[in-house]
PDB file of C-alpha atoms and ligand atoms in Angstrom:
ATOM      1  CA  UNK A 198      31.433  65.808 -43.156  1.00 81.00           C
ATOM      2  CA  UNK A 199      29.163  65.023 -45.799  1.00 85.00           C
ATOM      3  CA  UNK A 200      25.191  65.705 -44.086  1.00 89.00           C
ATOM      4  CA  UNK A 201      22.740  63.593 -45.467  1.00 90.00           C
ATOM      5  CA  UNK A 202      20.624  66.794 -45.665  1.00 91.00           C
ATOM      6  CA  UNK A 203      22.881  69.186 -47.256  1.00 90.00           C
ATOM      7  CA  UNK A 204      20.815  72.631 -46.791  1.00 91.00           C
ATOM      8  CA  UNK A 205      18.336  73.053 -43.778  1.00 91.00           C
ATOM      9  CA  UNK A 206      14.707  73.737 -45.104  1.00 89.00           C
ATOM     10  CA  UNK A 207      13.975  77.006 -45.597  1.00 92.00           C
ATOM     11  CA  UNK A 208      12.402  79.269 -43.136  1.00 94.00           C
ATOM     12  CA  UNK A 209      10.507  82.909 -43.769  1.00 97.00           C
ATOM     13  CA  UNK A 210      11.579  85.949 -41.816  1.00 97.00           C
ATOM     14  CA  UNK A 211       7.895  87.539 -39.999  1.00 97.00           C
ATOM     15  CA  UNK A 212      10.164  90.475 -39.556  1.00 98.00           C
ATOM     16  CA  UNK A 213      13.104  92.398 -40.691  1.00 98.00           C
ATOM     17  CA  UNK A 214      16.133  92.265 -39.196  1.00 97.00           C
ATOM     18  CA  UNK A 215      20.279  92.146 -38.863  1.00 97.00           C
ATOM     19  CA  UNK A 216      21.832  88.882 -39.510  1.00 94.00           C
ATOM     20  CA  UNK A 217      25.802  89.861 -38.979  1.00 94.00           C
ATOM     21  CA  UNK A 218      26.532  92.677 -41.338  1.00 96.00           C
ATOM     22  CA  UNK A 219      23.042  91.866 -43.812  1.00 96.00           C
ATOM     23  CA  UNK A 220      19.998  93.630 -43.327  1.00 97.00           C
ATOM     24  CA  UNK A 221      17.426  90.734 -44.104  1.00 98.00           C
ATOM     25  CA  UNK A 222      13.960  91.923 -45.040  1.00 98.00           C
ATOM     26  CA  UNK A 223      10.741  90.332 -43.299  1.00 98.00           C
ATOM     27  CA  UNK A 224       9.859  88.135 -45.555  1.00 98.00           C
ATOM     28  CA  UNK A 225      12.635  86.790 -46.726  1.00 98.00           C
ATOM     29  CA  UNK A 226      13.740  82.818 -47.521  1.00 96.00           C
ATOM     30  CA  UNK A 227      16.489  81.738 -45.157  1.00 95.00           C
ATOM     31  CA  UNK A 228      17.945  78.655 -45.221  1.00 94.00           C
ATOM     32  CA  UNK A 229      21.500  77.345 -43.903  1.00 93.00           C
ATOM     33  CA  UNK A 230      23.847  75.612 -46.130  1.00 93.00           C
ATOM     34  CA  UNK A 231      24.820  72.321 -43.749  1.00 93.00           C
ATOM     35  CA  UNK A 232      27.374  71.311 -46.540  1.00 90.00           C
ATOM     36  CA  UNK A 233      29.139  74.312 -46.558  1.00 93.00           C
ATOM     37  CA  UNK A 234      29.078  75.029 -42.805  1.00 93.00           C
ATOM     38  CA  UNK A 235      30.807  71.531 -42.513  1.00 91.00           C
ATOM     39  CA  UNK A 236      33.694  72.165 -45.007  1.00 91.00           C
ATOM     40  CA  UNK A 237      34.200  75.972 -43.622  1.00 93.00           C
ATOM     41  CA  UNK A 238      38.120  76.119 -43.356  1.00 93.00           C
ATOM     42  CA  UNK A 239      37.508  78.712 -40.619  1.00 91.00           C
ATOM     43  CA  UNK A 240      35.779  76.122 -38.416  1.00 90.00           C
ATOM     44  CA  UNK A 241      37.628  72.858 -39.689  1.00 90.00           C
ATOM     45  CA  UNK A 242      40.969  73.972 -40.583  1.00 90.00           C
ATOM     46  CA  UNK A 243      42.701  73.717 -44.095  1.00 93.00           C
ATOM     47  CA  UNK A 244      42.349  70.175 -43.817  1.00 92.00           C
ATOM     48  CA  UNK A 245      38.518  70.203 -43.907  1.00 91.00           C
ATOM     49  CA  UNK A 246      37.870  68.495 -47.175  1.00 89.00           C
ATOM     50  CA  UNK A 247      40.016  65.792 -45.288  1.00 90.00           C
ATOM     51  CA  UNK A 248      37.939  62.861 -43.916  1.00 88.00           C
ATOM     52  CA  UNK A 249      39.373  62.700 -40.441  1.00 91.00           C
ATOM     53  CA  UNK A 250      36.645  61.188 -38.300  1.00 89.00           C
ATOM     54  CA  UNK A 251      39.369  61.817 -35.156  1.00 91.00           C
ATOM     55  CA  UNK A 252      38.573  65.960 -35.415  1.00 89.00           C
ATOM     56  CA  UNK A 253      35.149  65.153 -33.772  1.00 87.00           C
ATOM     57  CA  UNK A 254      36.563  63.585 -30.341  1.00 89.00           C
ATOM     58  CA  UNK A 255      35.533  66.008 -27.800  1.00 86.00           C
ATOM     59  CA  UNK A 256      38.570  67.371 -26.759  1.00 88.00           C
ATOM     60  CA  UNK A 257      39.778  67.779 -30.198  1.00 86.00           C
ATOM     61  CA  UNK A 258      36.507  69.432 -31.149  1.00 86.00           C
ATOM     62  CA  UNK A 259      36.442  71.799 -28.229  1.00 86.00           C
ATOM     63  CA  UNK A 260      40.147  73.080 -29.629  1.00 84.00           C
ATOM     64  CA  UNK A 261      38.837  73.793 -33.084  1.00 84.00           C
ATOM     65  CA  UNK A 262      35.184  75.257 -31.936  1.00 84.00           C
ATOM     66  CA  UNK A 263      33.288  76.391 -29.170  1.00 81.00           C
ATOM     67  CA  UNK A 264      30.452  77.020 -31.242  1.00 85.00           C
ATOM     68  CA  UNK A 265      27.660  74.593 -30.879  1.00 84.00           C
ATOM     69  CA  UNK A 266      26.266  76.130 -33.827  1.00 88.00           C
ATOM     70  CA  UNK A 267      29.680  74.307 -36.175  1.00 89.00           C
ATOM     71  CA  UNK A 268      28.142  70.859 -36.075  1.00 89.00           C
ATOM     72  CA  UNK A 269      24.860  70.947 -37.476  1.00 91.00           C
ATOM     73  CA  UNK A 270      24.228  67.778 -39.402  1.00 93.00           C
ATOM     74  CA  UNK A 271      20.517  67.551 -37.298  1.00 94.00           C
ATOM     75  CA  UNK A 272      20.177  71.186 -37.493  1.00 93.00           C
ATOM     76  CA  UNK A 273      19.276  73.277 -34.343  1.00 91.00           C
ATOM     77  CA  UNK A 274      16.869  74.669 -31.458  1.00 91.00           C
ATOM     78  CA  UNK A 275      13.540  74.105 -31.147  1.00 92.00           C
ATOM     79  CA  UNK A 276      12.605  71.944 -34.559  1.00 92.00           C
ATOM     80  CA  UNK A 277      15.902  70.191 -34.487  1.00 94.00           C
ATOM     81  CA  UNK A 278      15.826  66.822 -35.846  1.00 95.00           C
ATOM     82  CA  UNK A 279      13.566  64.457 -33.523  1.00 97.00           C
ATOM     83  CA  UNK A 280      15.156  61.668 -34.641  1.00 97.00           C
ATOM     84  CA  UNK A 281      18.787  62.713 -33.739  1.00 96.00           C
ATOM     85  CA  UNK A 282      19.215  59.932 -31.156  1.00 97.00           C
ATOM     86  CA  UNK A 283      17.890  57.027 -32.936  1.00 97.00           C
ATOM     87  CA  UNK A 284      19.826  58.057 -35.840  1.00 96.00           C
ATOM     88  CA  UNK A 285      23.171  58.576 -34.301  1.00 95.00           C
ATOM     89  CA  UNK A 286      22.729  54.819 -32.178  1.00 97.00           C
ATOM     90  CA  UNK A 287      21.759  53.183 -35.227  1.00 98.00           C
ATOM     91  CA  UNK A 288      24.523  54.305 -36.979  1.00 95.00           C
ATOM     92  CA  UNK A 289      27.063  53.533 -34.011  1.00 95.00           C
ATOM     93  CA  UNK A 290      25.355  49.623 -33.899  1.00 98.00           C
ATOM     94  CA  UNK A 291      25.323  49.325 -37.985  1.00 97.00           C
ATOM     95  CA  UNK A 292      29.053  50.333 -38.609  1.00 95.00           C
ATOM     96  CA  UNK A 293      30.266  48.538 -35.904  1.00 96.00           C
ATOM     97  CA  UNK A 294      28.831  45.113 -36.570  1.00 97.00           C
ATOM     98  CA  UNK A 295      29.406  45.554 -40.649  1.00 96.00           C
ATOM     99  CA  UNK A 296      33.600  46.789 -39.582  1.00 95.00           C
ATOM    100  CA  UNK A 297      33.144  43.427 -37.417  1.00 96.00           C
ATOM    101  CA  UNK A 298      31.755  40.868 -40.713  1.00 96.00           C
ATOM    102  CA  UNK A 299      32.983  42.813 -43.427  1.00 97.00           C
ATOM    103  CA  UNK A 300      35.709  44.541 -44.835  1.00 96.00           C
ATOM    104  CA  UNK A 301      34.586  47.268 -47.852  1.00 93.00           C
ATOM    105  CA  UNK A 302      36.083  49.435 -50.348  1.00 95.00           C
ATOM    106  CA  UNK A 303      35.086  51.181 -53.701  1.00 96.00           C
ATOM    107  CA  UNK A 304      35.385  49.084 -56.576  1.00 96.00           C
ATOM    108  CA  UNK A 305      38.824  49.758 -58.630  1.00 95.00           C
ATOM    109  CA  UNK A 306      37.597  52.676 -61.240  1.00 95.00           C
ATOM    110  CA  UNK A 307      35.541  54.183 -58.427  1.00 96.00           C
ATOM    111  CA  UNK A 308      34.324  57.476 -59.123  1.00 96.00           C
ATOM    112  CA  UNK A 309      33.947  58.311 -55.750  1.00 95.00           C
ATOM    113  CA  UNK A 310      37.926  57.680 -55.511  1.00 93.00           C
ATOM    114  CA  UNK A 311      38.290  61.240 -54.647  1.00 89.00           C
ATOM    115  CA  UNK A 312      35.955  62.589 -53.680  1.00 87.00           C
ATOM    116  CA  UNK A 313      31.885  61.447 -52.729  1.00 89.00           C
ATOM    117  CA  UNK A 314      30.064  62.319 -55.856  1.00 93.00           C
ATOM    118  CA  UNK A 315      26.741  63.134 -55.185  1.00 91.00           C
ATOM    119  CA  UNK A 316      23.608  62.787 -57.100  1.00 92.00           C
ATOM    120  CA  UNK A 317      22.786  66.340 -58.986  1.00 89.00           C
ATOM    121  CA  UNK A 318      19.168  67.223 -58.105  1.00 84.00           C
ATOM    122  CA  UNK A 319      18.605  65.994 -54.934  1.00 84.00           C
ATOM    123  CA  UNK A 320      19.050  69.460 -52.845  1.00 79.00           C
ATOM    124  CA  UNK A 321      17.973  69.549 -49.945  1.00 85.00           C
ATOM    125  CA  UNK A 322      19.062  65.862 -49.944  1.00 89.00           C
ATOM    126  CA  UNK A 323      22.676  64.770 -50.772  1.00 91.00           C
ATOM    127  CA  UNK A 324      22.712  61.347 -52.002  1.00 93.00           C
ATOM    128  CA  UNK A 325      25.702  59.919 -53.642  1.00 94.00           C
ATOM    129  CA  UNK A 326      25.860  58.545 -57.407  1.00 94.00           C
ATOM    130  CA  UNK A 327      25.504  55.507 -58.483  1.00 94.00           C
ATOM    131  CA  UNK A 328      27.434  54.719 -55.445  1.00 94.00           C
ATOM    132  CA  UNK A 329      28.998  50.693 -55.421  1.00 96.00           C
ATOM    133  CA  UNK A 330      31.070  49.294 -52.491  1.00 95.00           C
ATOM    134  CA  UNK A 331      32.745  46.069 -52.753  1.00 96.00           C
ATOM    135  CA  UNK A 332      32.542  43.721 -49.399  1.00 96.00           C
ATOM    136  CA  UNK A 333      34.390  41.507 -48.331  1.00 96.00           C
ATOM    137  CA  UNK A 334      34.085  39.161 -45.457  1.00 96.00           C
ATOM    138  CA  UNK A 335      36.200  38.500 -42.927  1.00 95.00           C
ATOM    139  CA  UNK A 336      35.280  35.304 -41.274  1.00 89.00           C
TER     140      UNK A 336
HETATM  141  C1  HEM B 186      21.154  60.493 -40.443  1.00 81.78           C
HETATM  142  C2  HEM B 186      19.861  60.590 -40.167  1.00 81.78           C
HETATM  143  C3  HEM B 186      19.093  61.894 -40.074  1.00 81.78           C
HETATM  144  C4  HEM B 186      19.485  63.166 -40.408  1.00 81.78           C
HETATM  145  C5  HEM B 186      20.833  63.657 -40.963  1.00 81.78           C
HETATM  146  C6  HEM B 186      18.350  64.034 -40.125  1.00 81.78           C
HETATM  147  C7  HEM B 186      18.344  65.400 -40.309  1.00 81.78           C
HETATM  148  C8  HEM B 186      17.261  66.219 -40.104  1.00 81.78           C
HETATM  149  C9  HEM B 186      17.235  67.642 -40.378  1.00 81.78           C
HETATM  150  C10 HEM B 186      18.411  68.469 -40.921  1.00 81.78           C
HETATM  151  C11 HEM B 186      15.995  68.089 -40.065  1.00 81.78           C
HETATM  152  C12 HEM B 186      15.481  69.525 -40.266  1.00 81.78           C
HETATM  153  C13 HEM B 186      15.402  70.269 -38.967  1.00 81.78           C
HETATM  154  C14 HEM B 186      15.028  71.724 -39.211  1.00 81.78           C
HETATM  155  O1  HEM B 186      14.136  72.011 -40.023  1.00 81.78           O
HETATM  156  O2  HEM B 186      15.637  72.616 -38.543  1.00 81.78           O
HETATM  157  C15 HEM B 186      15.222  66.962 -39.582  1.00 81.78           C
HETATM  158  C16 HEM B 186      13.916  67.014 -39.148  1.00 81.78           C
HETATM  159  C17 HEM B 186      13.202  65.943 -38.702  1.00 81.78           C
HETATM  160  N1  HEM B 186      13.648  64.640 -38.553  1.00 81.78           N
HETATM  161 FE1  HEM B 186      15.505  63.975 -39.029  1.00 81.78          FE
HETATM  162  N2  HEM B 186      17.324  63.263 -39.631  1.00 81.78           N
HETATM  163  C18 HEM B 186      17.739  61.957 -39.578  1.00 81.78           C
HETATM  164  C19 HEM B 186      17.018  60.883 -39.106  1.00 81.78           C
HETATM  165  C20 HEM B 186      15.747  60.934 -38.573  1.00 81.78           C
HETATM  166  C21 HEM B 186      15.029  59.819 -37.984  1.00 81.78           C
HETATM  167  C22 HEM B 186      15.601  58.397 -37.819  1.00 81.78           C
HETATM  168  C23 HEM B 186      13.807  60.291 -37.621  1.00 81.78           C
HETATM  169  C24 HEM B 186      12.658  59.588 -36.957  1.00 81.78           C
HETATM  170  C25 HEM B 186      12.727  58.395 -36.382  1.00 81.78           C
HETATM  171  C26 HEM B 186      13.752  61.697 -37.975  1.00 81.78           C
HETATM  172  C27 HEM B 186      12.668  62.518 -37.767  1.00 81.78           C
HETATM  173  C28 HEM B 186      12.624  63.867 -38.063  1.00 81.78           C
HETATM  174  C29 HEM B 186      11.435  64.717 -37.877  1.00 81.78           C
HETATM  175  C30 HEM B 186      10.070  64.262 -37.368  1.00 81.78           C
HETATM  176  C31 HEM B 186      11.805  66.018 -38.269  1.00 81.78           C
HETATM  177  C32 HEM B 186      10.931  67.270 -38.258  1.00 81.78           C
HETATM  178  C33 HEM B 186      11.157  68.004 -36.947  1.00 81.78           C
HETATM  179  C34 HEM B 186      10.360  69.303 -36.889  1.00 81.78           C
HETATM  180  O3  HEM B 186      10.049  69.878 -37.934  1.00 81.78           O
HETATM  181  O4  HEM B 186      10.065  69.771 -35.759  1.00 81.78           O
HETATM  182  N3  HEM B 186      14.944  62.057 -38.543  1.00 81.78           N
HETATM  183  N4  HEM B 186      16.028  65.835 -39.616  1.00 81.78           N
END
C-alpha cells in the first residue's frame, strides 16, 4: 500500500508510439507512479486508502484483479527488482519475530495517526517523517 519506491525510475521512449489513448513521442520521459497505481480505486476498491493487508490473499486478489501489472511495488519485466525475494523473506522473518517480542504503536500525538506522512523530497523514495513507534514487550 505504501511502496518504498513511490515512482519507478524513469525510462526514455527510442521511438514514438500509442500508450492507451496518448500518442507518446520518441523521446519522451516515462515513468510509472507506484503510489498511485496502489491507491487506484478502480483496482482496489473505494476502500483503497484502507490498510487491509487481507485484500492481498490470493483468492481475494484474483477477485479484485487479474492484472499482474496492479501490484507493482518491485516494478516489472525484464529490470524488475533483483532483490524481490530477499526482500519479501526478510520482511516475512522480521515482522514475525518483532509481532512475537514486541507489541508497537505510534506514540499518543502521532502524526502518522491518520495517515503515513511521508518525508517531502524524497521522490522517487517515500520515506516517512520523523516517524516514532513505541514498543512494548511482551515477555
Ligand atoms: C522493500 C525492498 C525493495 C523494494 C521495494 C525494491 C524496489 C525496487 C524497484 C522499484 C526497482 C526498480 C526496477 C525498475 O527500474 O523497473 C528496483 C531495482 C533494483 N533492486 Fe530493489 N527493492 C527492494 C529491495 C532490494 C534488495 C534487498 C536488493 C538487493 C539485495 C535490491 C536490488 C535491486 C537492484 C540491483 C535493482 C536494479 C535492477 C535493474 O536495474 O536491472 N532491491 N528495486
Amino acid at each position: 500500500m505504501n511502496p518504498s519506491a513511490g515512482e519507478l525510475p524513469p525510462r526514455i521512449a527510442t521511438e514514438s508510439f500509442q500508450l492507451g489513448r496518448h500518442n507518446i513521442p520518441a523521446g519522451t520521459l516515462l515513468s510509472i507512479d507506484i503510489h498511485c497505481l496502489m491507491h487506484n480505486p478502480k483496482i482496489w476498491g473505494d476502500d483503497a486508502e484502507a490498510f487491509i493487508p487481507e485484500r492481498h490473499e490470493p483468492q481475494r486478489l484474483k477477485q479484485m484483479t487479474n492484472n499482474v501489472w496492479s501490484w507493482l511495488p518491485f516494478s516489472g519485466g525484464p529490470r524488475k527488482c533483483v532483490g524481490m525475494n530477499m526482500a519479501m523473506a526478510e520482511m516475512r522473518t522480521i515482522l514475525a519475530m518483532l509481532l512475537k517480542r514486541y507489541e508497537f504503536d505510534l506514540p499518543e500525538g502521532s502524526i502518522h495517526a491518520d495517515k503515513i506522512q511521508l518525508r517531502p523530497g524524497d521522490l522517487p523514495l517515500q520515506v516517512p517523517l520523523d516517524m516514532h513507534i513505541r514498543f512494548a514487550k511482551r515477555y
